[in-house]
Amino acid sequence: DQNSYVICATRQRSSGSCLKPFIYCQAFDLGLAWPEQIVSDEMLSFSGYQPKNNDNQNFKRIAIEDALRLSRNVPAVELRNKIGLNKFEEKMVSLSLLSSDNTTNSGLSSAIGGISVNLLALTNAYTVFARDGNFKQYTWLLNEKKSQTNRLFTSNSVNRMKQCLIHNESLHFYAKTGTSWGPRDAWCIGY
């Protein structure tokens, strides 16, 4: 029976905080933020939407790189708001995390899990950081037509992102975790 198992790599799940690096990198590209910038982590309301941190606590002030490393929700939602709804969704389409016919204007909650993704697309999207800002769609078969490489982030922004995602400097290991609503799923995407 086809319904008796789940192919985890292609099953749509809440992204949790795993999209935050794309928000921050896009904000770096747009000149809206930089890793050392101090921002607020206090409760904010965005037209009635009030994101909360998972620990229900807020730092008053925090550096952007620490906000990403500690996965604070308020600064991520604020940056998502500054980037603009359409610009961020366009970037998600370019990374194959959303299809162009499925940009449902996910709103600010996309910063903290409001977009469903699958593991295969998400891990492929993270290769943009390992490839210095260049994205290439994965292929299933060796003889499948290779996709074109597209520059989605500047080298400068990717290097700034690496500064925020570093987990082991000697191994050059970069990663981001995320927990879906519930919490139901725990993600750790790295390279």
JSON list of C-alpha atoms in Angstrom, two decimals:
[
{"chain": "A", "resi": 1, "resn": "ASP", "atom": "CA", "xyz": [0.00, 0.00, 0.00]},
{"chain": "A", "resi": 2, "resn": "GLN", "atom": "CA", "xyz": [1.48, 3.33, -1.11]},
{"chain": "A", "resi": 3, "resn": "ASN", "atom": "CA", "xyz": [-0.01, 5.16, 1.86]},
{"chain": "A", "resi": 4, "resn": "SER", "atom": "CA", "xyz": [1.69, 2.96, 4.47]},
{"chain": "A", "resi": 5, "resn": "TYR", "atom": "CA", "xyz": [5.03, 4.78, 4.30]},
{"chain": "A", "resi": 6, "resn": "VAL", "atom": "CA", "xyz": [6.36, 8.31, 3.99]},
{"chain": "A", "resi": 7, "resn": "ILE", "atom": "CA", "xyz": [9.23, 9.37, 1.79]},
{"chain": "A", "resi": 8, "resn": "CYS", "atom": "CA", "xyz": [10.79, 11.81, 4.23]},
{"chain": "A", "resi": 9, "resn": "ALA", "atom": "CA", "xyz": [12.99, 13.53, 1.66]},
{"chain": "A", "resi": 10, "resn": "THR", "atom": "CA", "xyz": [10.05, 14.81, -0.39]},
{"chain": "A", "resi": 11, "resn": "ARG", "atom": "CA", "xyz": [7.33, 15.21, 2.28]},
{"chain": "A", "resi": 12, "resn": "GLN", "atom": "CA", "xyz": [6.25, 18.82, 2.89]},
{"chain": "A", "resi": 13, "resn": "ARG", "atom": "CA", "xyz": [6.92, 19.91, 6.49]},
{"chain": "A", "resi": 14, "resn": "SER", "atom": "CA", "xyz": [7.06, 23.19, 8.38]},
{"chain": "A", "resi": 15, "resn": "SER", "atom": "CA", "xyz": [10.44, 24.82, 7.79]},
{"chain": "A", "resi": 16, "resn": "GLY", "atom": "CA", "xyz": [10.79, 26.00, 11.37]},
{"chain": "A", "resi": 17, "resn": "SER", "atom": "CA", "xyz": [13.75, 28.37, 11.62]},
{"chain": "A", "resi": 18, "resn": "CYS", "atom": "CA", "xyz": [15.63, 26.83, 8.69]},
{"chain": "A", "resi": 19, "resn": "LEU", "atom": "CA", "xyz": [14.73, 29.68, 6.33]},
{"chain": "A", "resi": 20, "resn": "LYS", "atom": "CA", "xyz": [16.26, 32.32, 8.60]},
{"chain": "A", "resi": 21, "resn": "PRO", "atom": "CA", "xyz": [19.70, 32.18, 6.90]},
{"chain": "A", "resi": 22, "resn": "PHE", "atom": "CA", "xyz": [18.06, 33.11, 3.59]},
{"chain": "A", "resi": 23, "resn": "ILE", "atom": "CA", "xyz": [16.29, 36.06, 5.24]},
{"chain": "A", "resi": 24, "resn": "TYR", "atom": "CA", "xyz": [19.51, 37.30, 6.81]},
{"chain": "A", "resi": 25, "resn": "CYS", "atom": "CA", "xyz": [21.58, 36.78, 3.66]},
{"chain": "A", "resi": 26, "resn": "GLN", "atom": "CA", "xyz": [19.01, 38.66, 1.59]},
{"chain": "A", "resi": 27, "resn": "ALA", "atom": "CA", "xyz": [19.02, 41.45, 4.18]},
{"chain": "A", "resi": 28, "resn": "PHE", "atom": "CA", "xyz": [22.84, 41.57, 3.94]},
{"chain": "A", "resi": 29, "resn": "ASP", "atom": "CA", "xyz": [22.60, 41.84, 0.15]},
{"chain": "A", "resi": 30, "resn": "LEU", "atom": "CA", "xyz": [20.05, 44.64, 0.40]},
{"chain": "A", "resi": 31, "resn": "GLY", "atom": "CA", "xyz": [22.14, 46.56, 2.94]},
{"chain": "A", "resi": 32, "resn": "LEU", "atom": "CA", "xyz": [19.42, 46.23, 5.59]},
{"chain": "A", "resi": 33, "resn": "ALA", "atom": "CA", "xyz": [21.64, 44.43, 8.12]},
{"chain": "A", "resi": 34, "resn": "TRP", "atom": "CA", "xyz": [25.15, 43.20, 8.89]},
{"chain": "A", "resi": 35, "resn": "PRO", "atom": "CA", "xyz": [26.33, 40.58, 11.42]},
{"chain": "A", "resi": 36, "resn": "GLU", "atom": "CA", "xyz": [27.62, 43.00, 14.08]},
{"chain": "A", "resi": 37, "resn": "GLN", "atom": "CA", "xyz": [24.55, 45.27, 13.92]},
{"chain": "A", "resi": 38, "resn": "ILE", "atom": "CA", "xyz": [22.70, 45.52, 17.24]},
{"chain": "A", "resi": 39, "resn": "VAL", "atom": "CA", "xyz": [18.93, 45.05, 16.95]},
{"chain": "A", "resi": 40, "resn": "SER", "atom": "CA", "xyz": [15.99, 44.74, 19.30]},
{"chain": "A", "resi": 41, "resn": "ASP", "atom": "CA", "xyz": [14.73, 41.36, 20.50]},
{"chain": "A", "resi": 42, "resn": "GLU", "atom": "CA", "xyz": [11.82, 42.83, 22.43]},
{"chain": "A", "resi": 43, "resn": "MET", "atom": "CA", "xyz": [8.21, 41.96, 21.67]},
{"chain": "A", "resi": 44, "resn": "LEU", "atom": "CA", "xyz": [6.97, 43.78, 18.58]},
{"chain": "A", "resi": 45, "resn": "SER", "atom": "CA", "xyz": [3.63, 43.86, 16.82]},
{"chain": "A", "resi": 46, "resn": "PHE", "atom": "CA", "xyz": [3.45, 43.82, 13.04]},
{"chain": "A", "resi": 47, "resn": "SER", "atom": "CA", "xyz": [-0.12, 44.86, 12.25]},
{"chain": "A", "resi": 48, "resn": "GLY", "atom": "CA", "xyz": [-1.37, 42.58, 15.01]},
{"chain": "A", "resi": 49, "resn": "TYR", "atom": "CA", "xyz": [1.07, 39.72, 14.39]},
{"chain": "A", "resi": 50, "resn": "GLN", "atom": "CA", "xyz": [3.28, 39.25, 17.47]},
{"chain": "A", "resi": 51, "resn": "PRO", "atom": "CA", "xyz": [6.04, 36.66, 17.02]},
{"chain": "A", "resi": 52, "resn": "LYS", "atom": "CA", "xyz": [7.44, 35.07, 20.17]},
{"chain": "A", "resi": 53, "resn": "ASN", "atom": "CA", "xyz": [10.75, 33.40, 20.83]},
{"chain": "A", "resi": 54, "resn": "ASN", "atom": "CA", "xyz": [10.60, 29.68, 21.61]},
{"chain": "A", "resi": 55, "resn": "ASP", "atom": "CA", "xyz": [11.80, 30.27, 25.17]},
{"chain": "A", "resi": 56, "resn": "ASN", "atom": "CA", "xyz": [9.20, 33.05, 25.65]},
{"chain": "A", "resi": 57, "resn": "GLN", "atom": "CA", "xyz": [12.01, 35.40, 26.70]},
{"chain": "A", "resi": 58, "resn": "ASN", "atom": "CA", "xyz": [13.47, 38.43, 24.99]},
{"chain": "A", "resi": 59, "resn": "PHE", "atom": "CA", "xyz": [16.88, 40.02, 25.07]},
{"chain": "A", "resi": 60, "resn": "LYS", "atom": "CA", "xyz": [16.60, 43.76, 24.93]},
{"chain": "A", "resi": 61, "resn": "ARG", "atom": "CA", "xyz": [19.42, 44.19, 22.41]},
{"chain": "A", "resi": 62, "resn": "ILE", "atom": "CA", "xyz": [21.29, 41.55, 20.43]},
{"chain": "A", "resi": 63, "resn": "ALA", "atom": "CA", "xyz": [23.78, 41.41, 17.55]},
{"chain": "A", "resi": 64, "resn": "ILE", "atom": "CA", "xyz": [22.35, 40.09, 14.28]},
{"chain": "A", "resi": 65, "resn": "GLU", "atom": "CA", "xyz": [24.88, 37.20, 14.21]},
{"chain": "A", "resi": 66, "resn": "ASP", "atom": "CA", "xyz": [23.82, 36.16, 17.73]},
{"chain": "A", "resi": 67, "resn": "ALA", "atom": "CA", "xyz": [20.15, 36.53, 16.86]},
{"chain": "A", "resi": 68, "resn": "LEU", "atom": "CA", "xyz": [20.62, 34.05, 14.02]},
{"chain": "A", "resi": 69, "resn": "ARG", "atom": "CA", "xyz": [22.89, 31.72, 15.99]},
{"chain": "A", "resi": 70, "resn": "LEU", "atom": "CA", "xyz": [20.41, 31.68, 18.91]},
{"chain": "A", "resi": 71, "resn": "SER", "atom": "CA", "xyz": [17.46, 31.52, 16.49]},
{"chain": "A", "resi": 72, "resn": "ARG", "atom": "CA", "xyz": [15.61, 34.50, 17.93]},
{"chain": "A", "resi": 73, "resn": "ASN", "atom": "CA", "xyz": [12.28, 34.95, 16.17]},
{"chain": "A", "resi": 74, "resn": "VAL", "atom": "CA", "xyz": [11.56, 38.65, 16.64]},
{"chain": "A", "resi": 75, "resn": "PRO", "atom": "CA", "xyz": [14.67, 39.94, 14.79]},
{"chain": "A", "resi": 76, "resn": "ALA", "atom": "CA", "xyz": [14.08, 37.46, 11.93]},
{"chain": "A", "resi": 77, "resn": "VAL", "atom": "CA", "xyz": [10.46, 38.56, 11.49]},
{"chain": "A", "resi": 78, "resn": "GLU", "atom": "CA", "xyz": [11.50, 42.21, 11.62]},
{"chain": "A", "resi": 79, "resn": "LEU", "atom": "CA", "xyz": [14.09, 41.65, 8.86]},
{"chain": "A", "resi": 80, "resn": "ARG", "atom": "CA", "xyz": [11.53, 39.66, 6.84]},
{"chain": "A", "resi": 81, "resn": "ASN", "atom": "CA", "xyz": [9.21, 42.66, 7.14]},
{"chain": "A", "resi": 82, "resn": "LYS", "atom": "CA", "xyz": [11.94, 45.09, 5.99]},
{"chain": "A", "resi": 83, "resn": "ILE", "atom": "CA", "xyz": [12.78, 42.90, 2.97]},
{"chain": "A", "resi": 84, "resn": "GLY", "atom": "CA", "xyz": [9.17, 42.92, 1.85]},
{"chain": "A", "resi": 85, "resn": "LEU", "atom": "CA", "xyz": [6.75, 40.11, 1.21]},
{"chain": "A", "resi": 86, "resn": "ASN", "atom": "CA", "xyz": [7.20, 39.82, -2.56]},
{"chain": "A", "resi": 87, "resn": "LYS", "atom": "CA", "xyz": [11.01, 40.07, -2.57]},
{"chain": "A", "resi": 88, "resn": "PHE", "atom": "CA", "xyz": [11.38, 37.26, -0.08]},
{"chain": "A", "resi": 89, "resn": "GLU", "atom": "CA", "xyz": [8.92, 34.98, -1.87]},
{"chain": "A", "resi": 90, "resn": "GLU", "atom": "CA", "xyz": [10.74, 35.66, -5.17]},
{"chain": "A", "resi": 91, "resn": "LYS", "atom": "CA", "xyz": [13.96, 34.50, -3.49]},
{"chain": "A", "resi": 92, "resn": "MET", "atom": "CA", "xyz": [12.20, 31.36, -2.22]},
{"chain": "A", "resi": 93, "resn": "VAL", "atom": "CA", "xyz": [11.06, 30.62, -5.79]},
{"chain": "A", "resi": 94, "resn": "SER", "atom": "CA", "xyz": [14.63, 31.13, -7.06]},
{"chain": "A", "resi": 95, "resn": "LEU", "atom": "CA", "xyz": [15.83, 28.62, -4.44]},
{"chain": "A", "resi": 96, "resn": "SER", "atom": "CA", "xyz": [13.07, 26.16, -5.48]},
{"chain": "A", "resi": 97, "resn": "LEU", "atom": "CA", "xyz": [11.55, 26.27, -2.00]},
{"chain": "A", "resi": 98, "resn": "LEU", "atom": "CA", "xyz": [8.30, 27.68, -3.39]},
{"chain": "A", "resi": 99, "resn": "SER", "atom": "CA", "xyz": [6.87, 27.16, -6.84]},
{"chain": "A", "resi": 100, "resn": "SER", "atom": "CA", "xyz": [5.99, 30.29, -8.80]},
{"chain": "A", "resi": 101, "resn": "ASP", "atom": "CA", "xyz": [2.34, 29.24, -8.86]},
{"chain": "A", "resi": 102, "resn": "ASN", "atom": "CA", "xyz": [2.37, 28.62, -5.09]},
{"chain": "A", "resi": 103, "resn": "THR", "atom": "CA", "xyz": [3.42, 32.01, -3.74]},
{"chain": "A", "resi": 104, "resn": "THR", "atom": "CA", "xyz": [0.51, 32.31, -1.37]},
{"chain": "A", "resi": 105, "resn": "ASN", "atom": "CA", "xyz": [1.86, 35.43, 0.31]},
{"chain": "A", "resi": 106, "resn": "SER", "atom": "CA", "xyz": [2.81, 33.44, 3.38]},
{"chain": "A", "resi": 107, "resn": "GLY", "atom": "CA", "xyz": [3.29, 36.60, 5.34]},
{"chain": "A", "resi": 108, "resn": "LEU", "atom": "CA", "xyz": [5.75, 37.28, 8.10]},
{"chain": "A", "resi": 109, "resn": "SER", "atom": "CA", "xyz": [5.29, 33.84, 9.66]},
{"chain": "A", "resi": 110, "resn": "SER", "atom": "CA", "xyz": [7.48, 32.44, 6.86]},
{"chain": "A", "resi": 111, "resn": "ALA", "atom": "CA", "xyz": [10.45, 33.62, 8.95]},
{"chain": "A", "resi": 112, "resn": "ILE", "atom": "CA", "xyz": [9.63, 31.10, 11.65]},
{"chain": "A", "resi": 113, "resn": "GLY", "atom": "CA", "xyz": [8.05, 28.12, 9.92]},
{"chain": "A", "resi": 114, "resn": "GLY", "atom": "CA", "xyz": [5.10, 29.45, 7.95]},
{"chain": "A", "resi": 115, "resn": "ILE", "atom": "CA", "xyz": [6.35, 27.91, 4.70]},
{"chain": "A", "resi": 116, "resn": "SER", "atom": "CA", "xyz": [6.29, 24.16, 4.20]},
{"chain": "A", "resi": 117, "resn": "VAL", "atom": "CA", "xyz": [9.34, 22.68, 2.49]},
{"chain": "A", "resi": 118, "resn": "ASN", "atom": "CA", "xyz": [10.75, 19.25, 1.86]},
{"chain": "A", "resi": 119, "resn": "LEU", "atom": "CA", "xyz": [14.15, 17.99, 2.97]},
{"chain": "A", "resi": 120, "resn": "LEU", "atom": "CA", "xyz": [15.49, 17.51, -0.57]},
{"chain": "A", "resi": 121, "resn": "ALA", "atom": "CA", "xyz": [14.67, 21.08, -1.65]},
{"chain": "A", "resi": 122, "resn": "LEU", "atom": "CA", "xyz": [15.89, 22.55, 1.63]},
{"chain": "A", "resi": 123, "resn": "THR", "atom": "CA", "xyz": [19.26, 20.79, 1.57]},
{"chain": "A", "resi": 124, "resn": "ASN", "atom": "CA", "xyz": [19.68, 21.78, -2.07]},
{"chain": "A", "resi": 125, "resn": "ALA", "atom": "CA", "xyz": [18.87, 25.41, -1.21]},
{"chain": "A", "resi": 126, "resn": "TYR", "atom": "CA", "xyz": [21.59, 25.40, 1.48]},
{"chain": "A", "resi": 127, "resn": "THR", "atom": "CA", "xyz": [24.17, 24.58, -1.18]},
{"chain": "A", "resi": 128, "resn": "VAL", "atom": "CA", "xyz": [23.93, 28.25, -2.18]},
{"chain": "A", "resi": 129, "resn": "PHE", "atom": "CA", "xyz": [26.08, 29.02, 0.88]},
{"chain": "A", "resi": 130, "resn": "ALA", "atom": "CA", "xyz": [28.66, 26.35, 0.04]},
{"chain": "A", "resi": 131, "resn": "ARG", "atom": "CA", "xyz": [28.73, 27.57, -3.59]},
{"chain": "A", "resi": 132, "resn": "ASP", "atom": "CA", "xyz": [29.54, 31.18, -2.72]},
{"chain": "A", "resi": 133, "resn": "GLY", "atom": "CA", "xyz": [26.03, 32.44, -3.52]},
{"chain": "A", "resi": 134, "resn": "ASN", "atom": "CA", "xyz": [25.43, 30.35, -6.62]},
{"chain": "A", "resi": 135, "resn": "PHE", "atom": "CA", "xyz": [22.42, 28.06, -6.85]},
{"chain": "A", "resi": 136, "resn": "LYS", "atom": "CA", "xyz": [21.99, 25.00, -9.02]},
{"chain": "A", "resi": 137, "resn": "GLN", "atom": "CA", "xyz": [18.88, 22.82, -9.06]},
{"chain": "A", "resi": 138, "resn": "TYR", "atom": "CA", "xyz": [19.51, 19.19, -8.15]},
{"chain": "A", "resi": 139, "resn": "THR", "atom": "CA", "xyz": [19.02, 16.45, -10.73]},
{"chain": "A", "resi": 140, "resn": "TRP", "atom": "CA", "xyz": [17.75, 12.94, -10.14]},
{"chain": "A", "resi": 141, "resn": "LEU", "atom": "CA", "xyz": [19.57, 11.07, -12.90]},
{"chain": "A", "resi": 142, "resn": "LEU", "atom": "CA", "xyz": [23.11, 11.20, -14.27]},
{"chain": "A", "resi": 143, "resn": "ASN", "atom": "CA", "xyz": [21.91, 11.69, -17.84]},
{"chain": "A", "resi": 144, "resn": "GLU", "atom": "CA", "xyz": [19.29, 14.29, -16.88]},
{"chain": "A", "resi": 145, "resn": "LYS", "atom": "CA", "xyz": [19.78, 17.72, -18.42]},
{"chain": "A", "resi": 146, "resn": "LYS", "atom": "CA", "xyz": [21.87, 19.80, -16.04]},
{"chain": "A", "resi": 147, "resn": "SER", "atom": "CA", "xyz": [20.33, 23.00, -14.78]},
{"chain": "A", "resi": 148, "resn": "GLN", "atom": "CA", "xyz": [21.94, 26.39, -15.11]},
{"chain": "A", "resi": 149, "resn": "THR", "atom": "CA", "xyz": [23.80, 27.93, -12.17]},
{"chain": "A", "resi": 150, "resn": "ASN", "atom": "CA", "xyz": [22.32, 31.22, -10.94]},
{"chain": "A", "resi": 151, "resn": "ARG", "atom": "CA", "xyz": [23.91, 33.76, -8.62]},
{"chain": "A", "resi": 152, "resn": "LEU", "atom": "CA", "xyz": [21.38, 34.46, -5.87]},
{"chain": "A", "resi": 153, "resn": "PHE", "atom": "CA", "xyz": [23.57, 36.10, -3.20]},
{"chain": "A", "resi": 154, "resn": "THR", "atom": "CA", "xyz": [26.80, 38.10, -3.33]},
{"chain": "A", "resi": 155, "resn": "SER", "atom": "CA", "xyz": [30.05, 36.56, -2.10]},
{"chain": "A", "resi": 156, "resn": "ASN", "atom": "CA", "xyz": [30.25, 39.24, 0.58]},
{"chain": "A", "resi": 157, "resn": "SER", "atom": "CA", "xyz": [26.82, 38.33, 1.97]},
{"chain": "A", "resi": 158, "resn": "VAL", "atom": "CA", "xyz": [27.57, 34.61, 1.89]},
{"chain": "A", "resi": 159, "resn": "ASN", "atom": "CA", "xyz": [30.81, 35.17, 3.80]},
{"chain": "A", "resi": 160, "resn": "ARG", "atom": "CA", "xyz": [28.89, 37.18, 6.37]},
{"chain": "A", "resi": 161, "resn": "MET", "atom": "CA", "xyz": [26.35, 34.36, 6.59]},
{"chain": "A", "resi": 162, "resn": "LYS", "atom": "CA", "xyz": [29.12, 31.82, 7.16]},
{"chain": "A", "resi": 163, "resn": "GLN", "atom": "CA", "xyz": [30.29, 33.96, 10.07]},
{"chain": "A", "resi": 164, "resn": "CYS", "atom": "CA", "xyz": [26.83, 33.52, 11.60]},
{"chain": "A", "resi": 165, "resn": "LEU", "atom": "CA", "xyz": [26.45, 29.79, 10.86]},
{"chain": "A", "resi": 166, "resn": "ILE", "atom": "CA", "xyz": [29.89, 28.53, 11.92]},
{"chain": "A", "resi": 167, "resn": "HIS", "atom": "CA", "xyz": [29.69, 25.62, 14.37]},
{"chain": "A", "resi": 168, "resn": "ASN", "atom": "CA", "xyz": [33.23, 24.28, 14.13]},
{"chain": "A", "resi": 169, "resn": "GLU", "atom": "CA", "xyz": [35.88, 26.56, 12.68]},
{"chain": "A", "resi": 170, "resn": "SER", "atom": "CA", "xyz": [38.61, 23.93, 12.34]},
{"chain": "A", "resi": 171, "resn": "LEU", "atom": "CA", "xyz": [36.27, 21.60, 10.42]},
{"chain": "A", "resi": 172, "resn": "HIS", "atom": "CA", "xyz": [34.62, 24.45, 8.47]},
{"chain": "A", "resi": 173, "resn": "PHE", "atom": "CA", "xyz": [31.21, 23.12, 9.52]},
{"chain": "A", "resi": 174, "resn": "TYR", "atom": "CA", "xyz": [28.25, 25.46, 9.09]},
{"chain": "A", "resi": 175, "resn": "ALA", "atom": "CA", "xyz": [24.70, 24.59, 10.17]},
{"chain": "A", "resi": 176, "resn": "LYS", "atom": "CA", "xyz": [21.28, 25.88, 11.19]},
{"chain": "A", "resi": 177, "resn": "THR", "atom": "CA", "xyz": [18.64, 24.12, 13.22]},
{"chain": "A", "resi": 178, "resn": "GLY", "atom": "CA", "xyz": [14.90, 24.54, 13.17]},
{"chain": "A", "resi": 179, "resn": "THR", "atom": "CA", "xyz": [11.90, 23.19, 15.01]},
{"chain": "A", "resi": 180, "resn": "SER", "atom": "CA", "xyz": [8.48, 23.03, 13.38]},
{"chain": "A", "resi": 181, "resn": "TRP", "atom": "CA", "xyz": [5.19, 23.95, 14.95]},
{"chain": "A", "resi": 182, "resn": "GLY", "atom": "CA", "xyz": [4.26, 21.67, 17.74]},
{"chain": "A", "resi": 183, "resn": "PRO", "atom": "CA", "xyz": [7.24, 21.00, 18.06]},
{"chain": "A", "resi": 184, "resn": "ARG", "atom": "CA", "xyz": [6.79, 18.14, 15.61]},
{"chain": "A", "resi": 185, "resn": "ASP", "atom": "CA", "xyz": [9.99, 18.05, 13.57]},
{"chain": "A", "resi": 186, "resn": "ALA", "atom": "CA", "xyz": [13.59, 18.97, 14.37]},
{"chain": "A", "resi": 187, "resn": "TRP", "atom": "CA", "xyz": [15.80, 20.04, 11.47]},
{"chain": "A", "resi": 188, "resn": "CYS", "atom": "CA", "xyz": [19.55, 20.47, 11.25]},
{"chain": "A", "resi": 189, "resn": "ILE", "atom": "CA", "xyz": [20.81, 21.50, 7.83]},
{"chain": "A", "resi": 190, "resn": "GLY", "atom": "CA", "xyz": [24.53, 21.97, 7.40]},
{"chain": "A", "resi": 191, "resn": "TYR", "atom": "CA", "xyz": [27.59, 21.52, 5.26]}
]
